[in-house]
Amino acid sequence: MNDSPAERRTGTGAAAAPRPQDDPATPAEIGEDPERGCLITRLAELQRSMGRFFARDRSMPLLASTLTMQQLKVVMFLSFAGSTSGQELARHLGVGLATVTGIVDRVVAQGLASRHEDPHDRRVRRVELTEAGRRLTSEIIEAGTGGYIRLLRRLDTETLRTMETVMRKIEDVMREMHTEDAGPPGPPA
């Protein structure tokens, strides 16, 4: 048999894209049930394929943006977290405070975020999105949702019902994983 390891892993007979070094092991590599492992691998590839499909839309605000990846991370983090300190941003991005300061300077210069004094601690400067930043993040999120809705409209009702059931189960597992990742609550302050 001349199949590559990636071909054997996916069972496609065609070369699969190489896995980045930080991707978790495939189910087959950790000794999971072979059928289950193949299903998970195929579903992951379908998810990547869907991502590539949506990435082709050059009209998406994300693709029209001139933000660097780090600037985009800051803007998106602020869209979910709201007002935050430089320390929190640095921790979230896994970089030093000086690096975050430079990134935030550039995001502020583009009019997407602003800095202000923390009302509870004047030593802390908080960063939050401006109206332009909120509009950009909303456009990015809505563009992805719009393409997804267009795709869903082409599916029959029974498939949509099945997808809803599956997506609700996925949502439940995401909640469980979020709770596990957050860890036990700390002692009261």
PDB file of N, CA, C and O in Angstrom, residues 73-150:
ATOM      1  N   LYS A  73      -6.661  40.429  16.941  1.00  0.00           N
ATOM      2  CA  LYS A  73      -6.912  39.720  18.200  1.00  0.00           C
ATOM      3  C   LYS A  73      -7.337  40.694  19.292  1.00  0.00           C
ATOM      4  O   LYS A  73      -8.253  40.409  20.066  1.00  0.00           O
ATOM      5  N   VAL A  74      -6.665  41.836  19.358  1.00  0.00           N
ATOM      6  CA  VAL A  74      -7.025  42.846  20.367  1.00  0.00           C
ATOM      7  C   VAL A  74      -8.443  43.337  20.126  1.00  0.00           C
ATOM      8  O   VAL A  74      -9.267  43.391  21.046  1.00  0.00           O
ATOM      9  N   VAL A  75      -8.750  43.681  18.882  1.00  0.00           N
ATOM     10  CA  VAL A  75     -10.076  44.213  18.555  1.00  0.00           C
ATOM     11  C   VAL A  75     -11.156  43.171  18.869  1.00  0.00           C
ATOM     12  O   VAL A  75     -12.180  43.489  19.483  1.00  0.00           O
ATOM     13  N   MET A  76     -10.933  41.924  18.483  1.00  0.00           N
ATOM     14  CA  MET A  76     -11.943  40.891  18.724  1.00  0.00           C
ATOM     15  C   MET A  76     -12.070  40.595  20.219  1.00  0.00           C
ATOM     16  O   MET A  76     -13.178  40.400  20.723  1.00  0.00           O
ATOM     17  N   PHE A  77     -10.950  40.571  20.945  1.00  0.00           N
ATOM     18  CA  PHE A  77     -11.012  40.349  22.387  1.00  0.00           C
ATOM     19  C   PHE A  77     -11.826  41.469  23.047  1.00  0.00           C
ATOM     20  O   PHE A  77     -12.682  41.200  23.893  1.00  0.00           O
ATOM     21  N   LEU A  78     -11.575  42.704  22.646  1.00  0.00           N
ATOM     22  CA  LEU A  78     -12.319  43.824  23.215  1.00  0.00           C
ATOM     23  C   LEU A  78     -13.809  43.737  22.884  1.00  0.00           C
ATOM     24  O   LEU A  78     -14.648  44.143  23.683  1.00  0.00           O
ATOM     25  N   SER A  79     -14.137  43.184  21.718  1.00  0.00           N
ATOM     26  CA  SER A  79     -15.554  43.086  21.348  1.00  0.00           C
ATOM     27  C   SER A  79     -16.295  42.116  22.266  1.00  0.00           C
ATOM     28  O   SER A  79     -17.476  42.287  22.515  1.00  0.00           O
ATOM     29  N   PHE A  80     -15.587  41.109  22.786  1.00  0.00           N
ATOM     30  CA  PHE A  80     -16.226  40.144  23.676  1.00  0.00           C
ATOM     31  C   PHE A  80     -16.064  40.529  25.145  1.00  0.00           C
ATOM     32  O   PHE A  80     -16.952  40.296  25.944  1.00  0.00           O
ATOM     33  N   ALA A  81     -14.922  41.109  25.492  1.00  0.00           N
ATOM     34  CA  ALA A  81     -14.628  41.402  26.898  1.00  0.00           C
ATOM     35  C   ALA A  81     -15.091  42.785  27.319  1.00  0.00           C
ATOM     36  O   ALA A  81     -15.257  43.044  28.505  1.00  0.00           O
ATOM     37  N   GLY A  82     -15.249  43.692  26.375  1.00  0.00           N
ATOM     38  CA  GLY A  82     -15.577  45.073  26.718  1.00  0.00           C
ATOM     39  C   GLY A  82     -14.326  45.798  27.167  1.00  0.00           C
ATOM     40  O   GLY A  82     -13.215  45.483  26.739  1.00  0.00           O
ATOM     41  N   SER A  83     -14.473  46.729  28.061  1.00  0.00           N
ATOM     42  CA  SER A  83     -13.349  47.501  28.580  1.00  0.00           C
ATOM     43  C   SER A  83     -12.406  46.581  29.347  1.00  0.00           C
ATOM     44  O   SER A  83     -12.837  45.766  30.151  1.00  0.00           O
ATOM     45  N   THR A  84     -11.107  46.702  29.071  1.00  0.00           N
ATOM     46  CA  THR A  84     -10.131  45.833  29.721  1.00  0.00           C
ATOM     47  C   THR A  84      -8.829  46.597  29.934  1.00  0.00           C
ATOM     48  O   THR A  84      -8.582  47.612  29.290  1.00  0.00           O
ATOM     49  N   SER A  85      -8.011  46.118  30.830  1.00  0.00           N
ATOM     50  CA  SER A  85      -6.720  46.762  31.090  1.00  0.00           C
ATOM     51  C   SER A  85      -5.656  46.196  30.153  1.00  0.00           C
ATOM     52  O   SER A  85      -5.822  45.120  29.572  1.00  0.00           O
ATOM     53  N   GLY A  86      -4.553  46.904  30.051  1.00  0.00           N
ATOM     54  CA  GLY A  86      -3.424  46.424  29.266  1.00  0.00           C
ATOM     55  C   GLY A  86      -2.890  45.114  29.817  1.00  0.00           C
ATOM     56  O   GLY A  86      -2.492  44.226  29.051  1.00  0.00           O
ATOM     57  N   GLN A  87      -2.885  44.979  31.141  1.00  0.00           N
ATOM     58  CA  GLN A  87      -2.429  43.735  31.769  1.00  0.00           C
ATOM     59  C   GLN A  87      -3.289  42.546  31.327  1.00  0.00           C
ATOM     60  O   GLN A  87      -2.773  41.472  31.020  1.00  0.00           O
ATOM     61  N   GLU A  88      -4.600  42.752  31.319  1.00  0.00           N
ATOM     62  CA  GLU A  88      -5.507  41.682  30.899  1.00  0.00           C
ATOM     63  C   GLU A  88      -5.275  41.322  29.432  1.00  0.00           C
ATOM     64  O   GLU A  88      -5.271  40.141  29.073  1.00  0.00           O
ATOM     65  N   LEU A  89      -5.101  42.332  28.589  1.00  0.00           N
ATOM     66  CA  LEU A  89      -4.824  42.085  27.173  1.00  0.00           C
ATOM     67  C   LEU A  89      -3.525  41.310  27.000  1.00  0.00           C
ATOM     68  O   LEU A  89      -3.458  40.363  26.218  1.00  0.00           O
ATOM     69  N   ALA A  90      -2.484  41.724  27.716  1.00  0.00           N
ATOM     70  CA  ALA A  90      -1.185  41.053  27.622  1.00  0.00           C
ATOM     71  C   ALA A  90      -1.318  39.591  28.032  1.00  0.00           C
ATOM     72  O   ALA A  90      -0.791  38.695  27.365  1.00  0.00           O
ATOM     73  N   ARG A  91      -2.028  39.336  29.105  1.00  0.00           N
ATOM     74  CA  ARG A  91      -2.236  37.968  29.583  1.00  0.00           C
ATOM     75  C   ARG A  91      -2.997  37.152  28.532  1.00  0.00           C
ATOM     76  O   ARG A  91      -2.634  36.025  28.225  1.00  0.00           O
ATOM     77  N   HIS A  92      -4.039  37.753  27.967  1.00  0.00           N
ATOM     78  CA  HIS A  92      -4.850  37.055  26.968  1.00  0.00           C
ATOM     79  C   HIS A  92      -4.033  36.721  25.713  1.00  0.00           C
ATOM     80  O   HIS A  92      -4.160  35.636  25.156  1.00  0.00           O
ATOM     81  N   LEU A  93      -3.210  37.655  25.274  1.00  0.00           N
ATOM     82  CA  LEU A  93      -2.416  37.450  24.060  1.00  0.00           C
ATOM     83  C   LEU A  93      -1.144  36.652  24.316  1.00  0.00           C
ATOM     84  O   LEU A  93      -0.499  36.192  23.375  1.00  0.00           O
ATOM     85  N   GLY A  94      -0.758  36.534  25.579  1.00  0.00           N
ATOM     86  CA  GLY A  94       0.468  35.816  25.912  1.00  0.00           C
ATOM     87  C   GLY A  94       1.717  36.586  25.535  1.00  0.00           C
ATOM     88  O   GLY A  94       2.715  35.986  25.131  1.00  0.00           O
ATOM     89  N   VAL A  95       1.647  37.913  25.654  1.00  0.00           N
ATOM     90  CA  VAL A  95       2.798  38.768  25.347  1.00  0.00           C
ATOM     91  C   VAL A  95       3.028  39.731  26.503  1.00  0.00           C
ATOM     92  O   VAL A  95       2.209  39.827  27.416  1.00  0.00           O
ATOM     93  N   GLY A  96       4.126  40.455  26.443  1.00  0.00           N
ATOM     94  CA  GLY A  96       4.436  41.422  27.483  1.00  0.00           C
ATOM     95  C   GLY A  96       3.618  42.696  27.359  1.00  0.00           C
ATOM     96  O   GLY A  96       3.068  43.004  26.299  1.00  0.00           O
ATOM     97  N   LEU A  97       3.587  43.440  28.453  1.00  0.00           N
ATOM     98  CA  LEU A  97       2.830  44.685  28.483  1.00  0.00           C
ATOM     99  C   LEU A  97       3.354  45.689  27.463  1.00  0.00           C
ATOM    100  O   LEU A  97       2.575  46.388  26.811  1.00  0.00           O
ATOM    101  N   ALA A  98       4.670  45.761  27.277  1.00  0.00           N
ATOM    102  CA  ALA A  98       5.240  46.699  26.301  1.00  0.00           C
ATOM    103  C   ALA A  98       4.769  46.357  24.889  1.00  0.00           C
ATOM    104  O   ALA A  98       4.454  47.252  24.093  1.00  0.00           O
ATOM    105  N   THR A  99       4.681  45.074  24.571  1.00  0.00           N
ATOM    106  CA  THR A  99       4.208  44.651  23.250  1.00  0.00           C
ATOM    107  C   THR A  99       2.750  45.045  23.067  1.00  0.00           C
ATOM    108  O   THR A  99       2.365  45.576  22.017  1.00  0.00           O
ATOM    109  N   VAL A 100       1.931  44.798  24.084  1.00  0.00           N
ATOM    110  CA  VAL A 100       0.513  45.155  24.008  1.00  0.00           C
ATOM    111  C   VAL A 100       0.355  46.660  23.838  1.00  0.00           C
ATOM    112  O   VAL A 100      -0.488  47.114  23.068  1.00  0.00           O
ATOM    113  N   THR A 101       1.178  47.431  24.532  1.00  0.00           N
ATOM    114  CA  THR A 101       1.083  48.887  24.426  1.00  0.00           C
ATOM    115  C   THR A 101       1.271  49.325  22.975  1.00  0.00           C
ATOM    116  O   THR A 101       0.513  50.153  22.466  1.00  0.00           O
ATOM    117  N   GLY A 102       2.255  48.757  22.291  1.00  0.00           N
ATOM    118  CA  GLY A 102       2.490  49.106  20.892  1.00  0.00           C
ATOM    119  C   GLY A 102       1.333  48.698  19.993  1.00  0.00           C
ATOM    120  O   GLY A 102       0.931  49.452  19.098  1.00  0.00           O
ATOM    121  N   ILE A 103       0.790  47.507  20.229  1.00  0.00           N
ATOM    122  CA  ILE A 103      -0.340  47.032  19.429  1.00  0.00           C
ATOM    123  C   ILE A 103      -1.542  47.947  19.645  1.00  0.00           C
ATOM    124  O   ILE A 103      -2.202  48.382  18.692  1.00  0.00           O
ATOM    125  N   VAL A 104      -1.831  48.246  20.910  1.00  0.00           N
ATOM    126  CA  VAL A 104      -2.975  49.102  21.228  1.00  0.00           C
ATOM    127  C   VAL A 104      -2.763  50.504  20.651  1.00  0.00           C
ATOM    128  O   VAL A 104      -3.709  51.104  20.125  1.00  0.00           O
ATOM    129  N   ASP A 105      -1.530  51.027  20.704  1.00  0.00           N
ATOM    130  CA  ASP A 105      -1.251  52.340  20.100  1.00  0.00           C
ATOM    131  C   ASP A 105      -1.712  52.371  18.646  1.00  0.00           C
ATOM    132  O   ASP A 105      -2.338  53.331  18.194  1.00  0.00           O
ATOM    133  N   ARG A 106      -1.397  51.306  17.899  1.00  0.00           N
ATOM    134  CA  ARG A 106      -1.751  51.266  16.477  1.00  0.00           C
ATOM    135  C   ARG A 106      -3.265  51.109  16.277  1.00  0.00           C
ATOM    136  O   ARG A 106      -3.841  51.680  15.356  1.00  0.00           O
ATOM    137  N   VAL A 107      -3.926  50.332  17.144  1.00  0.00           N
ATOM    138  CA  VAL A 107      -5.380  50.172  17.049  1.00  0.00           C
ATOM    139  C   VAL A 107      -6.074  51.495  17.385  1.00  0.00           C
ATOM    140  O   VAL A 107      -7.034  51.897  16.709  1.00  0.00           O
ATOM    141  N   VAL A 108      -5.553  52.201  18.387  1.00  0.00           N
ATOM    142  CA  VAL A 108      -6.092  53.520  18.753  1.00  0.00           C
ATOM    143  C   VAL A 108      -5.878  54.503  17.599  1.00  0.00           C
ATOM    144  O   VAL A 108      -6.784  55.268  17.239  1.00  0.00           O
ATOM    145  N   ALA A 109      -4.694  54.479  16.973  1.00  0.00           N
ATOM    146  CA  ALA A 109      -4.391  55.385  15.858  1.00  0.00           C
ATOM    147  C   ALA A 109      -5.343  55.155  14.680  1.00  0.00           C
ATOM    148  O   ALA A 109      -5.631  56.094  13.930  1.00  0.00           O
ATOM    149  N   GLN A 110      -5.841  53.931  14.532  1.00  0.00           N
ATOM    150  CA  GLN A 110      -6.792  53.643  13.454  1.00  0.00           C
ATOM    151  C   GLN A 110      -8.229  53.999  13.841  1.00  0.00           C
ATOM    152  O   GLN A 110      -9.157  53.803  13.060  1.00  0.00           O
ATOM    153  N   GLY A 111      -8.402  54.491  15.068  1.00  0.00           N
ATOM    154  CA  GLY A 111      -9.726  54.920  15.512  1.00  0.00           C
ATOM    155  C   GLY A 111     -10.643  53.786  15.924  1.00  0.00           C
ATOM    156  O   GLY A 111     -11.852  53.977  16.046  1.00  0.00           O
ATOM    157  N   LEU A 112     -10.078  52.603  16.176  1.00  0.00           N
ATOM    158  CA  LEU A 112     -10.901  51.448  16.525  1.00  0.00           C
ATOM    159  C   LEU A 112     -11.025  51.229  18.031  1.00  0.00           C
ATOM    160  O   LEU A 112     -11.906  50.494  18.474  1.00  0.00           O
ATOM    161  N   ALA A 113     -10.149  51.847  18.808  1.00  0.00           N
ATOM    162  CA  ALA A 113     -10.197  51.695  20.262  1.00  0.00           C
ATOM    163  C   ALA A 113      -9.783  53.014  20.901  1.00  0.00           C
ATOM    164  O   ALA A 113      -9.190  53.887  20.251  1.00  0.00           O
ATOM    165  N   SER A 114     -10.105  53.133  22.170  1.00  0.00           N
ATOM    166  CA  SER A 114      -9.689  54.318  22.931  1.00  0.00           C
ATOM    167  C   SER A 114      -9.206  53.859  24.300  1.00  0.00           C
ATOM    168  O   SER A 114      -9.532  52.767  24.751  1.00  0.00           O
ATOM    169  N   ARG A 115      -8.422  54.726  24.927  1.00  0.00           N
ATOM    170  CA  ARG A 115      -7.934  54.464  26.289  1.00  0.00           C
ATOM    171  C   ARG A 115      -8.577  55.475  27.231  1.00  0.00           C
ATOM    172  O   ARG A 115      -8.816  56.620  26.852  1.00  0.00           O
ATOM    173  N   HIS A 116      -8.816  55.026  28.440  1.00  0.00           N
ATOM    174  CA  HIS A 116      -9.321  55.946  29.463  1.00  0.00           C
ATOM    175  C   HIS A 116      -8.898  55.443  30.830  1.00  0.00           C
ATOM    176  O   HIS A 116      -8.526  54.281  31.010  1.00  0.00           O
ATOM    177  N   GLU A 117      -8.973  56.315  31.786  1.00  0.00           N
ATOM    178  CA  GLU A 117      -8.600  55.988  33.158  1.00  0.00           C
ATOM    179  C   GLU A 117      -9.651  55.068  33.779  1.00  0.00           C
ATOM    180  O   GLU A 117     -10.842  55.252  33.571  1.00  0.00           O
ATOM    181  N   ASP A 118      -9.199  54.075  34.543  1.00  0.00           N
ATOM    182  CA  ASP A 118     -10.106  53.186  35.259  1.00  0.00           C
ATOM    183  C   ASP A 118     -10.755  53.990  36.384  1.00  0.00           C
ATOM    184  O   ASP A 118     -10.052  54.591  37.195  1.00  0.00           O
ATOM    185  N   PRO A 119     -12.084  54.035  36.460  1.00  0.00           N
ATOM    186  CA  PRO A 119     -12.746  54.828  37.503  1.00  0.00           C
ATOM    187  C   PRO A 119     -12.472  54.325  38.921  1.00  0.00           C
ATOM    188  O   PRO A 119     -12.594  55.079  39.878  1.00  0.00           O
ATOM    189  N   HIS A 120     -12.066  53.053  39.066  1.00  0.00           N
ATOM    190  CA  HIS A 120     -11.817  52.482  40.392  1.00  0.00           C
ATOM    191  C   HIS A 120     -10.347  52.529  40.790  1.00  0.00           C
ATOM    192  O   HIS A 120     -10.025  52.364  41.963  1.00  0.00           O
ATOM    193  N   ASP A 121      -9.466  52.710  39.815  1.00  0.00           N
ATOM    194  CA  ASP A 121      -8.028  52.739  40.085  1.00  0.00           C
ATOM    195  C   ASP A 121      -7.366  53.628  39.045  1.00  0.00           C
ATOM    196  O   ASP A 121      -7.137  53.226  37.909  1.00  0.00           O
ATOM    197  N   ARG A 122      -7.040  54.855  39.437  1.00  0.00           N
ATOM    198  CA  ARG A 122      -6.520  55.854  38.490  1.00  0.00           C
ATOM    199  C   ARG A 122      -5.169  55.459  37.898  1.00  0.00           C
ATOM    200  O   ARG A 122      -4.756  56.009  36.893  1.00  0.00           O
ATOM    201  N   ARG A 123      -4.496  54.479  38.486  1.00  0.00           N
ATOM    202  CA  ARG A 123      -3.208  54.035  37.942  1.00  0.00           C
ATOM    203  C   ARG A 123      -3.388  53.149  36.715  1.00  0.00           C
ATOM    204  O   ARG A 123      -2.456  52.944  35.953  1.00  0.00           O
ATOM    205  N   VAL A 124      -4.596  52.610  36.537  1.00  0.00           N
ATOM    206  CA  VAL A 124      -4.859  51.660  35.454  1.00  0.00           C
ATOM    207  C   VAL A 124      -5.511  52.374  34.272  1.00  0.00           C
ATOM    208  O   VAL A 124      -6.455  53.141  34.454  1.00  0.00           O
ATOM    209  N   ARG A 125      -4.980  52.117  33.084  1.00  0.00           N
ATOM    210  CA  ARG A 125      -5.587  52.625  31.844  1.00  0.00           C
ATOM    211  C   ARG A 125      -6.369  51.479  31.223  1.00  0.00           C
ATOM    212  O   ARG A 125      -5.865  50.377  31.087  1.00  0.00           O
ATOM    213  N   ARG A 126      -7.619  51.752  30.890  1.00  0.00           N
ATOM    214  CA  ARG A 126      -8.464  50.738  30.275  1.00  0.00           C
ATOM    215  C   ARG A 126      -8.577  51.016  28.782  1.00  0.00           C
ATOM    216  O   ARG A 126      -8.469  52.146  28.342  1.00  0.00           O
ATOM    217  N   VAL A 127      -8.790  49.956  28.032  1.00  0.00           N
ATOM    218  CA  VAL A 127      -8.930  50.046  26.583  1.00  0.00           C
ATOM    219  C   VAL A 127     -10.308  49.522  26.225  1.00  0.00           C
ATOM    220  O   VAL A 127     -10.761  48.519  26.781  1.00  0.00           O
ATOM    221  N   GLU A 128     -10.976  50.213  25.321  1.00  0.00           N
ATOM    222  CA  GLU A 128     -12.269  49.724  24.845  1.00  0.00           C
ATOM    223  C   GLU A 128     -12.462  50.145  23.398  1.00  0.00           C
ATOM    224  O   GLU A 128     -11.799  51.071  22.913  1.00  0.00           O
ATOM    225  N   LEU A 129     -13.357  49.449  22.719  1.00  0.00           N
ATOM    226  CA  LEU A 129     -13.615  49.760  21.325  1.00  0.00           C
ATOM    227  C   LEU A 129     -14.352  51.081  21.196  1.00  0.00           C
ATOM    228  O   LEU A 129     -15.181  51.426  22.040  1.00  0.00           O
ATOM    229  N   THR A 130     -14.050  51.781  20.130  1.00  0.00           N
ATOM    230  CA  THR A 130     -14.827  52.967  19.764  1.00  0.00           C
ATOM    231  C   THR A 130     -16.039  52.488  18.964  1.00  0.00           C
ATOM    232  O   THR A 130     -16.172  51.288  18.670  1.00  0.00           O
ATOM    233  N   GLU A 131     -16.871  53.405  18.562  1.00  0.00           N
ATOM    234  CA  GLU A 131     -18.014  53.045  17.718  1.00  0.00           C
ATOM    235  C   GLU A 131     -17.520  52.394  16.426  1.00  0.00           C
ATOM    236  O   GLU A 131     -18.082  51.410  15.961  1.00  0.00           O
ATOM    237  N   ALA A 132     -16.449  52.920  15.847  1.00  0.00           N
ATOM    238  CA  ALA A 132     -15.892  52.339  14.611  1.00  0.00           C
ATOM    239  C   ALA A 132     -15.395  50.904  14.864  1.00  0.00           C
ATOM    240  O   ALA A 132     -15.585  50.022  14.025  1.00  0.00           O
ATOM    241  N   GLY A 133     -14.793  50.655  16.010  1.00  0.00           N
ATOM    242  CA  GLY A 133     -14.328  49.316  16.356  1.00  0.00           C
ATOM    243  C   GLY A 133     -15.484  48.353  16.548  1.00  0.00           C
ATOM    244  O   GLY A 133     -15.443  47.203  16.096  1.00  0.00           O
ATOM    245  N   ARG A 134     -16.543  48.824  17.212  1.00  0.00           N
ATOM    246  CA  ARG A 134     -17.729  47.976  17.405  1.00  0.00           C
ATOM    247  C   ARG A 134     -18.397  47.673  16.065  1.00  0.00           C
ATOM    248  O   ARG A 134     -18.844  46.547  15.820  1.00  0.00           O
ATOM    249  N   ARG A 135     -18.419  48.670  15.188  1.00  0.00           N
ATOM    250  CA  ARG A 135     -19.014  48.466  13.865  1.00  0.00           C
ATOM    251  C   ARG A 135     -18.209  47.432  13.067  1.00  0.00           C
ATOM    252  O   ARG A 135     -18.771  46.534  12.446  1.00  0.00           O
ATOM    253  N   LEU A 136     -16.863  47.540  13.105  1.00  0.00           N
ATOM    254  CA  LEU A 136     -16.016  46.584  12.383  1.00  0.00           C
ATOM    255  C   LEU A 136     -16.224  45.162  12.897  1.00  0.00           C
ATOM    256  O   LEU A 136     -16.418  44.237  12.102  1.00  0.00           O
ATOM    257  N   THR A 137     -16.199  44.969  14.215  1.00  0.00           N
ATOM    258  CA  THR A 137     -16.365  43.615  14.751  1.00  0.00           C
ATOM    259  C   THR A 137     -17.754  43.074  14.440  1.00  0.00           C
ATOM    260  O   THR A 137     -17.903  41.895  14.126  1.00  0.00           O
ATOM    261  N   SER A 138     -18.746  43.927  14.478  1.00  0.00           N
ATOM    262  CA  SER A 138     -20.099  43.496  14.134  1.00  0.00           C
ATOM    263  C   SER A 138     -20.159  43.064  12.668  1.00  0.00           C
ATOM    264  O   SER A 138     -20.756  42.032  12.336  1.00  0.00           O
ATOM    265  N   GLU A 139     -19.520  43.828  11.787  1.00  0.00           N
ATOM    266  CA  GLU A 139     -19.500  43.481  10.359  1.00  0.00           C
ATOM    267  C   GLU A 139     -18.770  42.163  10.131  1.00  0.00           C
ATOM    268  O   GLU A 139     -19.206  41.342   9.320  1.00  0.00           O
ATOM    269  N   ILE A 140     -17.668  41.949  10.835  1.00  0.00           N
ATOM    270  CA  ILE A 140     -16.909  40.703  10.684  1.00  0.00           C
ATOM    271  C   ILE A 140     -17.766  39.512  11.110  1.00  0.00           C
ATOM    272  O   ILE A 140     -17.858  38.505  10.398  1.00  0.00           O
ATOM    273  N   ILE A 141     -18.406  39.634  12.258  1.00  0.00           N
ATOM    274  CA  ILE A 141     -19.227  38.541  12.769  1.00  0.00           C
ATOM    275  C   ILE A 141     -20.443  38.311  11.875  1.00  0.00           C
ATOM    276  O   ILE A 141     -20.766  37.178  11.524  1.00  0.00           O
ATOM    277  N   GLU A 142     -21.104  39.392  11.475  1.00  0.00           N
ATOM    278  CA  GLU A 142     -22.304  39.272  10.638  1.00  0.00           C
ATOM    279  C   GLU A 142     -21.982  38.733   9.249  1.00  0.00           C
ATOM    280  O   GLU A 142     -22.777  38.013   8.661  1.00  0.00           O
ATOM    281  N   ALA A 143     -20.808  39.067   8.708  1.00  0.00           N
ATOM    282  CA  ALA A 143     -20.440  38.559   7.379  1.00  0.00           C
ATOM    283  C   ALA A 143     -20.347  37.046   7.411  1.00  0.00           C
ATOM    284  O   ALA A 143     -20.827  36.360   6.514  1.00  0.00           O
ATOM    285  N   GLY A 144     -19.738  36.509   8.459  1.00  0.00           N
ATOM    286  CA  GLY A 144     -19.646  35.056   8.585  1.00  0.00           C
ATOM    287  C   GLY A 144     -21.015  34.432   8.759  1.00  0.00           C
ATOM    288  O   GLY A 144     -21.332  33.403   8.156  1.00  0.00           O
ATOM    289  N   THR A 145     -21.846  35.056   9.559  1.00  0.00           N
ATOM    290  CA  THR A 145     -23.192  34.549   9.793  1.00  0.00           C
ATOM    291  C   THR A 145     -24.022  34.611   8.514  1.00  0.00           C
ATOM    292  O   THR A 145     -24.763  33.671   8.204  1.00  0.00           O
ATOM    293  N   GLY A 146     -23.878  35.694   7.749  1.00  0.00           N
ATOM    294  CA  GLY A 146     -24.648  35.842   6.512  1.00  0.00           C
ATOM    295  C   GLY A 146     -24.339  34.740   5.515  1.00  0.00           C
ATOM    296  O   GLY A 146     -25.248  34.164   4.895  1.00  0.00           O
ATOM    297  N   GLY A 147     -23.065  34.424   5.341  1.00  0.00           N
ATOM    298  CA  GLY A 147     -22.689  33.346   4.431  1.00  0.00           C
ATOM    299  C   GLY A 147     -23.220  32.006   4.906  1.00  0.00           C
ATOM    300  O   GLY A 147     -23.673  31.180   4.106  1.00  0.00           O
ATOM    301  N   TYR A 148     -23.170  31.787   6.199  1.00  0.00           N
ATOM    302  CA  TYR A 148     -23.654  30.540   6.780  1.00  0.00           C
ATOM    303  C   TYR A 148     -25.160  30.404   6.565  1.00  0.00           C
ATOM    304  O   TYR A 148     -25.660  29.344   6.210  1.00  0.00           O
ATOM    305  N   ILE A 149     -25.890  31.503   6.750  1.00  0.00           N
ATOM    306  CA  ILE A 149     -27.353  31.473   6.548  1.00  0.00           C
ATOM    307  C   ILE A 149     -27.677  31.188   5.084  1.00  0.00           C
ATOM    308  O   ILE A 149     -28.589  30.402   4.783  1.00  0.00           O
ATOM    309  N   ARG A 150     -26.918  31.775   4.164  1.00  0.00           N
ATOM    310  CA  ARG A 150     -27.133  31.486   2.737  1.00  0.00           C
ATOM    311  C   ARG A 150     -26.956  30.000   2.459  1.00  0.00           C
ATOM    312  O   ARG A 150     -27.712  29.395   1.708  1.00  0.00           O
TER     313      ARG A 150
END
